[in-house]
Coordinates of C-alpha atoms in Angstrom, one line a residue:
Chain A
M1 CA -4.4 -7.2 35.0
S2 CA -2.4 -9.2 37.6
W3 CA 1.2 -8.2 38.4
P4 CA 2.9 -11.1 36.7
Q5 CA 0.7 -10.6 33.7
F6 CA 1.5 -6.9 33.7
V7 CA 5.2 -7.6 33.8
T8 CA 5.0 -10.1 31.1
V9 CA 3.0 -7.9 28.8
T10 CA 5.4 -5.0 29.5
L11 CA 8.4 -7.1 28.7
N12 CA 6.7 -8.4 25.5
G13 CA 6.0 -4.8 24.6
L14 CA 9.7 -3.9 25.1
T15 CA 11.0 -6.8 23.1
L16 CA 8.5 -6.1 20.3
A17 CA 9.7 -2.5 20.4
A18 CA 13.3 -3.7 20.1
L19 CA 12.3 -5.6 17.0
Y20 CA 10.3 -2.7 15.5
F21 CA 13.3 -0.5 16.1
V22 CA 15.7 -2.8 14.3
V23 CA 13.3 -3.1 11.3
A24 CA 12.2 0.6 11.2
I25 CA 15.6 2.1 11.7
G26 CA 16.6 1.0 8.2
F27 CA 13.4 2.4 6.7
T28 CA 14.1 5.7 8.5
L29 CA 17.8 5.9 7.3
I30 CA 16.8 5.2 3.7
F31 CA 14.0 7.8 3.9
G32 CA 16.1 10.3 5.8
V33 CA 19.0 10.3 3.4
L34 CA 17.5 9.3 0.1
R35 CA 13.9 10.6 0.5
V36 CA 12.8 7.2 -0.8
V37 CA 9.8 5.5 0.8
N38 CA 11.0 2.0 0.5
L39 CA 7.8 0.0 0.3
A40 CA 9.9 -3.1 -0.4
H41 CA 11.3 -2.9 3.1
G42 CA 9.2 -5.8 4.3
S43 CA 10.6 -7.8 1.4
F44 CA 14.1 -7.4 2.7
Y45 CA 13.0 -8.5 6.1
L46 CA 11.5 -11.7 4.6
L47 CA 14.5 -12.2 2.3
G48 CA 16.8 -12.0 5.3
G49 CA 14.7 -14.4 7.2
Y50 CA 14.6 -17.0 4.4
V51 CA 18.3 -16.7 3.5
G52 CA 19.2 -16.8 7.1
W53 CA 17.2 -19.8 7.8
T54 CA 18.6 -21.7 4.8
V55 CA 22.2 -20.8 5.7
A56 CA 21.6 -21.7 9.4
D57 CA 20.1 -25.0 8.3
R58 CA 23.0 -25.9 6.0
T59 CA 25.8 -24.8 8.3
G60 CA 24.1 -25.4 11.7
S61 CA 25.2 -22.0 12.8
W62 CA 22.5 -19.4 13.7
V63 CA 25.1 -16.6 13.8
L64 CA 26.3 -17.5 10.3
G65 CA 22.6 -17.4 9.2
A66 CA 22.2 -13.9 10.7
V67 CA 25.4 -12.7 8.9
A68 CA 24.2 -14.2 5.6
A69 CA 20.8 -12.5 6.1
L70 CA 22.5 -9.1 6.6
V71 CA 24.7 -9.6 3.5
A72 CA 21.9 -10.9 1.3
A73 CA 19.5 -8.1 2.1
A74 CA 22.2 -5.5 1.8
L75 CA 23.1 -6.8 -1.7
G76 CA 19.4 -6.8 -2.6
G77 CA 19.1 -3.2 -1.4
L78 CA 22.3 -2.2 -3.4
L79 CA 20.9 -3.9 -6.5
L80 CA 17.5 -2.0 -6.1
E81 CA 19.3 1.3 -5.6
L82 CA 21.9 1.0 -8.4
G83 CA 19.8 -1.0 -10.8
L84 CA 16.4 0.8 -10.6
L85 CA 16.2 3.8 -8.3
R86 CA 19.4 5.7 -9.2
R87 CA 18.0 6.6 -12.7
I88 CA 14.9 8.2 -11.3
H89 CA 16.2 9.9 -8.1
G90 CA 14.3 13.0 -7.1
Q91 CA 10.9 11.7 -8.4
D92 CA 9.7 10.5 -5.1
L93 CA 6.4 9.1 -6.1
R94 CA 7.9 7.1 -9.0
E95 CA 10.5 5.8 -6.7
A96 CA 7.9 4.6 -4.2
L97 CA 6.0 2.9 -7.1
V98 CA 9.2 1.1 -8.2
T99 CA 9.7 -0.3 -4.7
I100 CA 6.0 -1.4 -4.8
G101 CA 6.7 -3.3 -8.1
V102 CA 9.9 -4.8 -6.6
S103 CA 7.9 -6.0 -3.5
I104 CA 5.3 -7.7 -5.7
V105 CA 8.0 -9.6 -7.7
A106 CA 10.1 -10.3 -4.6
A107 CA 7.1 -11.7 -2.7
D108 CA 6.2 -14.0 -5.6
L109 CA 9.7 -15.2 -6.2
M110 CA 10.3 -15.9 -2.6
L111 CA 7.1 -17.8 -2.4
A112 CA 8.3 -19.9 -5.4
Q113 CA 11.6 -20.6 -3.7
W114 CA 10.6 -21.2 -0.1
G115 CA 6.9 -22.0 -0.5
G116 CA 4.2 -21.2 2.0
F117 CA 5.8 -23.0 4.9
T118 CA 6.6 -21.7 8.3
Y119 CA 10.3 -21.8 9.2
D120 CA 11.5 -22.0 12.8
F121 CA 15.0 -20.9 13.8
S122 CA 17.1 -22.5 16.6
P123 CA 19.2 -19.8 18.1
P124 CA 22.4 -20.8 20.1
D125 CA 21.9 -22.6 23.4
A126 CA 23.3 -19.7 25.3
I127 CA 20.3 -17.5 24.4
T128 CA 17.5 -20.1 24.4
G129 CA 15.4 -21.4 27.3
G130 CA 13.9 -19.4 30.1
V131 CA 15.4 -17.4 32.9
R132 CA 13.9 -16.5 36.3
L133 CA 14.0 -12.7 36.5
P134 CA 15.2 -11.4 39.9
L135 CA 13.0 -8.8 41.7
L136 CA 10.1 -9.1 39.2
G137 CA 9.6 -12.7 40.2
I138 CA 8.6 -14.2 36.9
G139 CA 10.1 -16.4 34.3
Y140 CA 10.9 -15.1 30.8
P141 CA 12.4 -16.5 27.6
K142 CA 16.1 -15.7 27.4
Y143 CA 15.9 -15.1 23.7
R144 CA 13.5 -12.2 24.0
L145 CA 15.9 -10.5 26.5
F146 CA 18.7 -11.1 23.9
V147 CA 16.5 -9.2 21.3
L148 CA 16.2 -6.3 23.7
A149 CA 19.9 -6.2 24.4
F150 CA 20.7 -6.5 20.7
A151 CA 18.4 -3.5 19.8
L152 CA 20.0 -1.5 22.6
A153 CA 23.5 -2.3 21.4
L154 CA 22.5 -1.5 17.8
G155 CA 20.9 1.8 18.8
L156 CA 24.1 2.7 20.8
A157 CA 26.3 1.7 17.9
L158 CA 24.3 3.7 15.4
W159 CA 24.3 6.7 17.7
L160 CA 28.1 6.5 18.1
L161 CA 28.5 6.2 14.4
L162 CA 26.2 9.1 13.7
A163 CA 27.5 11.4 16.5
R164 CA 31.2 10.6 16.5
T165 CA 32.4 9.6 13.0
R166 CA 33.0 11.5 9.8
L167 CA 30.5 9.3 8.0
G168 CA 27.9 10.1 10.7
I169 CA 28.4 13.8 10.2
V170 CA 27.9 13.3 6.4
V171 CA 24.8 11.3 7.0
R172 CA 23.3 13.8 9.4
A173 CA 24.2 16.6 7.0
A174 CA 22.6 14.7 4.1
I175 CA 19.4 14.3 6.1
D176 CA 19.3 18.0 6.7
D177 CA 20.2 19.2 3.2
R178 CA 21.5 16.7 0.7
D179 CA 22.0 19.3 -2.0
M180 CA 24.4 21.2 0.2
V181 CA 26.3 18.0 1.0
A182 CA 26.7 17.3 -2.7
A183 CA 27.8 20.9 -3.3
V184 CA 30.7 20.7 -0.8
G185 CA 32.2 17.8 -2.8
I186 CA 30.9 14.7 -1.1
D187 CA 30.0 11.9 -3.4
V188 CA 26.3 11.6 -2.5
Q189 CA 25.7 8.8 -5.0
R190 CA 28.1 6.6 -3.0
L191 CA 26.5 7.7 0.2
F192 CA 23.0 6.8 -1.2
A193 CA 24.2 3.4 -2.2
L194 CA 25.8 2.8 1.2
M195 CA 22.7 3.9 3.1
F196 CA 20.4 1.7 1.0
A197 CA 22.7 -1.3 1.6
V198 CA 22.8 -0.5 5.4
G199 CA 19.0 0.1 5.6
A200 CA 18.1 -3.1 3.7
G201 CA 20.8 -5.1 5.5
L202 CA 19.4 -4.1 8.9
A203 CA 15.9 -5.2 7.7
G204 CA 17.4 -8.5 6.6
L205 CA 19.2 -9.0 9.9
A206 CA 15.9 -8.2 11.6
G207 CA 14.4 -11.1 9.6
V208 CA 16.6 -13.6 11.5
V209 CA 16.5 -11.8 14.9
G210 CA 12.7 -11.3 14.6
G211 CA 12.0 -14.6 12.9
S212 CA 13.6 -16.4 15.8
V213 CA 11.1 -14.9 18.2
L214 CA 8.2 -16.5 16.4
S215 CA 8.9 -17.9 13.0
I216 CA 9.2 -16.7 9.4
S217 CA 6.7 -17.3 6.6
S218 CA 5.2 -15.5 3.7
G219 CA 3.0 -12.6 4.8
E220 CA 5.5 -11.4 7.4
D221 CA 6.7 -8.8 4.8
A222 CA 3.4 -7.0 5.0
R223 CA 3.4 -7.2 8.8
Y224 CA 6.8 -5.6 9.2
L225 CA 6.2 -3.1 6.5
L226 CA 3.1 -1.9 8.4
A227 CA 5.1 -1.7 11.6
S228 CA 7.8 0.3 9.9
L229 CA 5.2 2.7 8.4
I230 CA 3.4 3.3 11.6
V231 CA 6.7 3.8 13.5
V232 CA 8.0 6.3 11.1
I233 CA 4.7 8.1 10.8
V234 CA 4.4 8.4 14.6
G235 CA 8.1 9.1 15.2
G236 CA 8.6 11.6 12.3
M237 CA 10.0 10.6 8.9
G238 CA 13.7 10.5 8.9
S239 CA 14.3 11.1 12.6
L240 CA 16.4 8.5 14.4
P241 CA 15.4 9.3 18.0
G242 CA 11.9 9.5 16.7
T243 CA 12.1 6.0 15.4
A244 CA 13.3 4.7 18.8
V245 CA 10.6 6.5 20.8
A246 CA 7.9 5.6 18.3
A247 CA 8.9 1.9 18.2
L248 CA 8.6 1.9 22.0
L249 CA 5.3 3.7 22.0
V250 CA 3.7 1.7 19.2
A251 CA 4.8 -1.7 20.5
L252 CA 3.8 -1.0 24.1
V253 CA 0.4 0.3 23.0
E254 CA -0.1 -2.7 20.8
Q255 CA 0.8 -5.3 23.5
Y256 CA -1.3 -3.6 26.2
S257 CA -4.3 -3.3 23.9
L258 CA -3.9 -6.9 22.8
A259 CA -4.0 -8.0 26.4
L260 CA -6.9 -5.8 27.4
F261 CA -9.2 -5.9 24.4
P262 CA -7.9 -8.3 21.8
T263 CA -10.5 -7.8 19.1
Y264 CA -10.1 -4.1 18.9
A265 CA -6.3 -3.9 19.3
A266 CA -5.9 -2.7 15.7
I267 CA -8.2 0.3 16.4
V268 CA -5.8 1.4 19.2
S269 CA -2.8 1.5 16.9
F270 CA -5.0 3.4 14.5
L271 CA -6.0 5.9 17.1
L272 CA -2.4 6.4 18.2
M273 CA -1.4 7.2 14.6
V274 CA -4.4 9.5 14.2
V275 CA -3.8 11.4 17.4
V276 CA -0.2 12.0 16.5
L277 CA -1.1 13.1 13.0
V278 CA -3.7 15.5 14.3
V279 CA -1.5 17.1 16.9
R280 CA 1.8 16.9 15.0
P281 CA 1.3 16.1 11.3
Q282 CA 5.1 15.8 10.9
G283 CA 5.4 13.1 13.6
L284 CA 6.7 13.4 17.2
F285 CA 10.3 14.2 16.2
G286 CA 9.8 15.3 12.6
R287 CA 10.4 18.8 11.4
P288 CA 7.7 20.6 9.5
A289 CA 8.0 19.8 5.8
Chain B
M1 CA -16.3 13.4 -37.0
S2 CA -13.2 13.3 -34.9
V3 CA -11.2 10.1 -34.5
R4 CA -11.8 10.3 -30.8
R5 CA -15.6 10.4 -31.2
A6 CA -15.5 7.5 -33.7
L7 CA -13.4 5.5 -31.4
T8 CA -15.8 6.2 -28.5
I9 CA -18.8 5.0 -30.6
V10 CA -16.9 1.8 -31.7
V11 CA -16.0 1.0 -28.1
L12 CA -19.6 1.6 -27.0
L13 CA -21.1 -0.6 -29.7
L14 CA -18.6 -3.4 -29.1
S15 CA -19.1 -3.4 -25.3
V16 CA -22.9 -3.2 -25.5
S17 CA -23.2 -6.0 -28.0
F18 CA -20.5 -8.0 -26.4
P19 CA -22.6 -10.6 -24.6
F20 CA -24.2 -11.6 -28.0
W21 CA -21.0 -12.5 -29.7
G22 CA -18.4 -12.8 -26.9
S23 CA -17.7 -16.1 -25.2
P24 CA -19.5 -16.5 -21.8
Y25 CA -16.0 -16.9 -20.2
F26 CA -14.9 -13.6 -21.5
V27 CA -18.1 -11.8 -20.6
G28 CA -18.3 -13.3 -17.1
R29 CA -14.7 -13.8 -16.0
I30 CA -12.7 -11.2 -17.9
F31 CA -14.8 -8.1 -18.8
T32 CA -17.1 -8.1 -15.8
P33 CA -14.3 -8.1 -13.2
A34 CA -12.3 -5.7 -15.3
L35 CA -15.3 -3.3 -15.2
F36 CA -15.8 -3.3 -11.4
L37 CA -12.0 -3.2 -10.7
G38 CA -11.9 -0.4 -13.2
V39 CA -14.5 1.6 -11.2
I40 CA -12.4 1.1 -8.0
A41 CA -9.2 2.1 -9.9
L42 CA -11.1 5.1 -11.3
S43 CA -11.6 6.4 -7.8
L44 CA -7.8 6.4 -7.5
S45 CA -7.3 8.1 -10.9
L46 CA -9.8 10.8 -9.8
L47 CA -7.8 11.4 -6.7
A48 CA -4.4 11.2 -8.2
G49 CA -5.2 12.9 -11.6
F50 CA -7.2 15.8 -10.2
G51 CA -6.2 16.1 -6.6
G52 CA -2.6 14.9 -6.7
M53 CA -3.5 12.6 -3.8
V54 CA -2.1 9.1 -4.5
S55 CA -4.1 6.9 -2.2
L56 CA -3.4 3.3 -1.5
A57 CA -6.6 2.9 0.6
Q58 CA -9.1 2.7 -2.3
M59 CA -9.5 -1.0 -2.0
T60 CA -10.0 -0.7 1.7
I61 CA -12.9 1.7 1.2
A62 CA -14.4 -0.5 -1.5
G63 CA -14.0 -3.5 0.9
L64 CA -15.7 -1.6 3.7
A65 CA -18.7 -1.0 1.4
G66 CA -18.8 -4.8 0.8
Y67 CA -18.5 -5.4 4.5
G68 CA -21.3 -3.0 5.2
Y69 CA -23.6 -4.7 2.7
G70 CA -22.7 -8.1 4.0
Y71 CA -23.2 -7.2 7.6
L72 CA -26.6 -5.6 7.0
T73 CA -28.0 -8.2 4.6
V74 CA -26.5 -11.4 5.9
T75 CA -25.6 -10.9 9.6
L76 CA -28.6 -8.6 10.4
G77 CA -30.9 -10.0 7.7
Q78 CA -32.0 -6.7 6.3
P79 CA -33.3 -6.1 2.7
W80 CA -30.8 -5.5 -0.1
W81 CA -31.6 -1.8 -0.6
L82 CA -30.8 -1.1 3.0
G83 CA -27.5 -3.0 2.4
I84 CA -26.7 -0.8 -0.6
L85 CA -27.4 2.4 1.3
G86 CA -25.5 1.2 4.3
G87 CA -22.6 0.0 2.3
L88 CA -22.2 3.2 0.4
L89 CA -22.7 5.3 3.6
V90 CA -19.9 3.3 5.3
A91 CA -17.6 3.8 2.4
A92 CA -18.2 7.5 2.2
L93 CA -17.8 8.0 6.0
A94 CA -14.6 5.9 6.1
A95 CA -13.3 7.9 3.2
A96 CA -14.2 11.2 4.9
L97 CA -12.4 10.0 8.0
F98 CA -9.4 8.9 6.1
G99 CA -9.4 12.1 4.2
L100 CA -9.5 14.2 7.4
I101 CA -6.5 12.3 8.7
A102 CA -4.4 12.3 5.6
V103 CA -5.1 15.6 3.8
R104 CA -2.7 17.6 5.7
S105 CA 0.1 15.7 4.1
S106 CA 0.8 15.3 0.4
G107 CA 2.9 13.3 -2.1
I108 CA 4.6 10.2 -0.7
Y109 CA 3.5 11.1 2.9
F110 CA -0.1 10.8 1.7
L111 CA 0.8 7.5 0.1
M112 CA 2.3 6.2 3.4
I113 CA -0.5 7.3 5.6
T114 CA -3.2 5.9 3.4
L115 CA -1.3 2.6 3.1
A116 CA -1.0 2.4 6.9
L117 CA -4.7 3.2 7.3
G118 CA -5.6 0.5 4.9
M119 CA -3.5 -2.1 6.6
V120 CA -4.9 -1.2 10.0
V121 CA -8.4 -1.8 8.7
Y122 CA -7.1 -5.2 7.4
A123 CA -5.8 -6.0 10.9
L124 CA -9.1 -4.9 12.4
A125 CA -11.1 -7.1 10.0
N126 CA -8.9 -10.0 10.8
Q127 CA -9.2 -9.6 14.6
N128 CA -12.8 -8.6 15.0
R129 CA -15.4 -11.4 14.9
S130 CA -18.7 -9.6 15.9
V131 CA -18.9 -7.3 12.9
F132 CA -16.2 -8.4 10.4
G133 CA -16.5 -12.1 11.0
G134 CA -12.7 -12.4 11.7
H135 CA -10.5 -14.5 9.4
T136 CA -13.5 -16.1 7.6
G137 CA -15.2 -12.8 6.9
I138 CA -18.9 -12.8 5.8
L139 CA -20.0 -15.7 3.6
G140 CA -23.2 -16.2 1.5
I141 CA -23.6 -12.6 0.4
R142 CA -26.2 -12.4 -2.4
A143 CA -26.8 -9.8 -5.0
P144 CA -30.2 -8.1 -5.0
E145 CA -33.1 -9.7 -6.9
L146 CA -35.3 -7.6 -9.0
F147 CA -38.5 -9.0 -10.4
G148 CA -37.5 -12.5 -9.5
Q149 CA -34.2 -12.1 -11.4
S150 CA -30.9 -12.1 -9.6
L151 CA -28.6 -9.3 -10.6
A152 CA -25.7 -11.8 -10.3
E153 CA -26.8 -13.7 -13.4
R154 CA -24.0 -13.4 -15.9
T155 CA -25.4 -11.3 -18.7
V156 CA -27.5 -9.1 -16.4
F157 CA -24.5 -8.5 -14.2
Y158 CA -22.3 -7.7 -17.1
Y159 CA -24.7 -5.0 -18.2
L160 CA -25.0 -3.7 -14.6
C161 CA -21.2 -3.4 -14.4
L162 CA -21.0 -1.8 -17.9
G163 CA -23.7 0.7 -17.0
V164 CA -22.0 1.6 -13.7
G165 CA -18.6 1.8 -15.4
L166 CA -19.8 4.1 -18.2
A167 CA -21.7 6.3 -15.7
S168 CA -18.8 6.7 -13.4
Y169 CA -16.5 7.4 -16.3
A170 CA -18.8 10.0 -17.7
Y171 CA -19.2 11.5 -14.2
V172 CA -15.5 11.8 -13.7
R173 CA -15.0 13.4 -17.1
Y174 CA -17.9 15.8 -16.3
L175 CA -16.4 16.6 -12.8
A176 CA -13.2 17.8 -14.4
R177 CA -15.1 20.8 -15.9
T178 CA -17.2 21.7 -12.9
P179 CA -15.9 24.6 -10.6
F180 CA -15.2 22.0 -8.0
G181 CA -13.1 19.9 -10.4
L182 CA -11.2 23.0 -11.6
A183 CA -10.5 24.0 -8.0
L184 CA -9.2 20.6 -7.3
Q185 CA -6.8 20.7 -10.2
A186 CA -5.7 24.1 -9.2
L187 CA -5.1 22.8 -5.7
R188 CA -3.0 20.0 -7.0
D189 CA -0.8 22.5 -8.9
E190 CA -0.7 25.5 -6.6
P191 CA -2.3 24.9 -3.2
R192 CA -0.8 28.0 -1.7
R193 CA -2.2 30.3 -4.3
L194 CA -5.6 28.8 -4.0
A195 CA -5.5 29.3 -0.2
A196 CA -4.5 32.9 -0.8
L197 CA -7.6 33.2 -3.1
G198 CA -9.8 32.1 -0.2
Y199 CA -10.3 28.5 -1.0
H200 CA -10.4 26.1 1.9
V201 CA -7.7 23.7 0.7
A202 CA -8.2 20.9 3.3
L203 CA -12.0 21.0 2.9
H204 CA -11.8 20.5 -0.9
R205 CA -9.4 17.7 -0.5
V206 CA -11.6 15.9 2.1
A207 CA -14.6 16.4 -0.2
A208 CA -12.7 14.9 -3.1
F209 CA -11.6 12.0 -1.0
T210 CA -15.1 11.4 0.1
L211 CA -16.4 11.5 -3.4
A212 CA -13.8 9.1 -4.6
G213 CA -14.6 6.9 -1.6
F214 CA -18.2 6.8 -2.7
L215 CA -17.1 5.7 -6.2
A216 CA -14.9 3.1 -4.7
G217 CA -17.8 1.9 -2.6
I218 CA -19.9 1.4 -5.7
G219 CA -17.1 -0.7 -7.2
G220 CA -16.9 -2.5 -3.9
L221 CA -20.6 -3.5 -3.9
L222 CA -20.3 -4.9 -7.4
A223 CA -17.2 -6.8 -6.3
V224 CA -18.9 -8.3 -3.3
W225 CA -21.9 -9.4 -5.4
Y226 CA -19.6 -11.0 -7.9
N227 CA -17.6 -12.9 -5.2
G228 CA -20.6 -13.7 -3.0
A229 CA -18.4 -13.3 0.1
I230 CA -15.9 -10.9 1.7
S231 CA -13.0 -11.7 4.0
P232 CA -9.8 -9.8 5.1
T233 CA -8.0 -11.2 2.1
T234 CA -10.2 -8.9 -0.1
I235 CA -8.5 -5.9 1.5
D236 CA -5.0 -7.3 2.2
L237 CA -1.8 -5.5 1.1
T238 CA -1.7 -7.3 -2.2
R239 CA -5.2 -6.2 -3.1
L240 CA -4.5 -2.6 -2.0
I241 CA -1.5 -2.6 -4.2
N242 CA -3.4 -4.2 -7.1
V243 CA -5.6 -1.1 -7.4
M244 CA -2.4 1.0 -7.8
V245 CA -1.0 -1.4 -10.3
I246 CA -4.2 -1.3 -12.4
A247 CA -4.3 2.5 -12.3
V248 CA -0.6 2.9 -13.1
I249 CA -0.6 0.4 -16.0
G250 CA -3.6 2.1 -17.5
G251 CA -2.2 5.6 -16.8
L252 CA -2.8 7.2 -13.4
A253 CA -3.8 10.5 -14.8
Y254 CA -6.3 9.2 -17.4
A255 CA -9.9 8.3 -16.5
E256 CA -10.0 5.7 -19.3
G257 CA -6.7 4.3 -18.0
A258 CA -8.5 2.8 -15.0
F259 CA -10.5 0.5 -17.2
L260 CA -7.7 -0.2 -19.7
G261 CA -5.4 -1.1 -16.8
A262 CA -8.1 -3.3 -15.2
L263 CA -8.6 -5.2 -18.5
V264 CA -4.8 -5.8 -18.9
F265 CA -4.6 -6.8 -15.2
V266 CA -7.4 -9.3 -15.4
L267 CA -6.2 -10.7 -18.8
V268 CA -2.6 -11.2 -17.4
T269 CA -3.7 -12.8 -14.2
N270 CA -6.1 -15.1 -16.0
F271 CA -3.8 -16.1 -18.9
A272 CA -0.4 -15.9 -17.3
S273 CA -1.7 -18.4 -14.7
S274 CA -2.4 -20.9 -17.4
F275 CA 1.2 -21.2 -18.4
T276 CA 3.1 -20.2 -15.3
Q277 CA 2.4 -20.2 -11.6
R278 CA 4.3 -17.0 -11.3
F279 CA 1.7 -14.7 -12.7
N280 CA 2.3 -12.2 -9.9
T281 CA 5.9 -11.9 -11.1
V282 CA 4.5 -11.1 -14.6
I283 CA 2.1 -8.5 -13.2
G284 CA 5.0 -7.0 -11.1
L285 CA 7.3 -6.8 -14.1
V286 CA 4.6 -5.2 -16.3
F287 CA 4.0 -2.7 -13.5
L288 CA 7.7 -2.0 -13.1
S289 CA 8.3 -1.5 -16.8
T290 CA 5.3 0.8 -16.9
V291 CA 6.7 2.9 -14.1
L292 CA 10.2 3.0 -15.5
L293 CA 9.5 3.3 -19.2
S294 CA 6.1 4.9 -19.6
P295 CA 5.1 6.6 -16.4
E296 CA 1.9 7.8 -18.1
G297 CA 0.8 4.2 -18.6
L298 CA -0.8 2.7 -21.6
S299 CA -3.2 5.6 -22.1
G300 CA -0.2 8.0 -22.2
L301 CA 1.5 5.7 -24.7
L302 CA -1.5 5.5 -26.9
D303 CA -2.0 9.3 -26.6
R304 CA 1.6 9.9 -27.7
L305 CA 1.2 7.5 -30.5
A306 CA -2.0 9.1 -31.8
R307 CA -0.3 12.5 -31.6
A308 CA 2.7 11.3 -33.6
V309 CA 0.5 9.8 -36.2
R310 CA -1.6 12.9 -36.5
R311 CA 1.5 15.1 -36.8
R312 CA 2.6 12.9 -39.7
I313 CA -0.7 13.3 -41.5
R314 CA -1.4 16.9 -40.6
P315 CA 1.6 18.8 -39.4
G316 CA 0.7 21.4 -36.9
A317 CA -2.7 19.9 -35.9
A318 CA -4.1 21.1 -32.7
L319 CA -2.9 19.2 -29.6
P320 CA -5.5 16.8 -28.4
Q321 CA -7.2 17.6 -25.1
R322 CA -6.7 15.1 -22.4
F323 CA -7.2 14.3 -18.8
P324 CA -5.0 16.5 -16.7
T325 CA -1.7 15.3 -15.4
E326 CA 0.6 16.5 -12.7

């Protein structure tokens, strides 16, 4: 691999990692606090992408589209939690099955609404076009660098929220022991609803941010669901630092193997997951169940 | 004669005589697919019902058997019997490997890991051309010919699927009473106690997963003969989930539920599609209402109904025996 190619592949890996992080962090939050494996997570990504595209198309503002995506997916998540999941909390298998059912219906309805077309976003001029990177000596799309910065900012904001605020303390306590949190008088049902909205909303936002890297079309839900699954399996279910590290690891491994041996890249992701599961079944940062 | 036995005989007679009075469309397009999908779903019922292992990778394993058969017979030009052996071997080996990877987890973790494994195989099949044939897959796969008669001929194929379906159903029922089956059910309920009694927990689980993979492989061979081709679409996320949908609608913990669910599934996809394009929404809603309203599926519903009727007629009648649940 030549130097410019190596730099490009590494940067692609980093931006993909940023995207995986934004998608998977919502999955992790929902799993960590609610113990729900949300297999409809990919659907929220796709919903965000479609709604965001439609709003951006009508208003001409990419930022408005991103906000709309966040809100639409968050509302969708709230609806799923309050309408269907709340009644069966604690039965984790049944909850996972409900999210599967929702993902089937959602995929079909979105196909009916938006068809099988591919939608391209046009982000603001400030973050489109290329930029020549100093020191590295290669050109790189500005938008991908924006995705990287966005993920870093999001990660930092989440960390501050979790480490420094009262809500963050409650969330971390709930991840550790939600029965105890309920016992000390905190309204966990409200916390659950909030976390579901935040998790789904982040997936929706990722739909616009990620959809702008390539495009958005039906089938993307499956792709990002898989990415979220592998990232949380590798990183440890419910662990936030684990999600960040695993997103980086999974995305870099994926990009390097795609560059080196394209027809077997899937095997490498598979091996990564297998090695982690054999050495640490609970994931890199997970605690033993 | 018990009601159950009478019902069994009626179902047997109806299904064996079906090609003589049923419409060719129903024989070929409804019941035949329902039977082989039922076999694949049965492999999930076996895992979930006995072993408490809810796997989403059963369609992947079935598909790998199809890929194995197609690769050997079409790409390498080998005879069909070698294709069958190879396909089943691939399915069993893949299942053993998946089992080894996933058995240390349980419950929803197991579900997530098997789903991820299944989707990775899909990605591999899509990317790899030399063996999997990339996006197009393997075309022109033919069912075996015996005595100059293709097994894919409608009536012959129906009987083949019926025979396989009945045999695998009987086998799963039989397995429940063997020491191995009993150990599995005990493992599902009390893994720690079994371990204390000296059972090798992980080994039993891997064995069960391999066995179920073999069953899924048989269903996968029937499916690939029926379709005449295999491509990554056969094992994409939707198809993986469909197996779960079938097993859950029929009743995840009932062996007969796999076939009942498959029949409902094929009927809904065929007939809903004639009046609405949104038949997947219909399937999804049926699935959702099953999970929310009757988690034991149609079989559970029928079972409860039968019990209620019996209590009306004969108060205090013995509880019927049934396939174990969690």
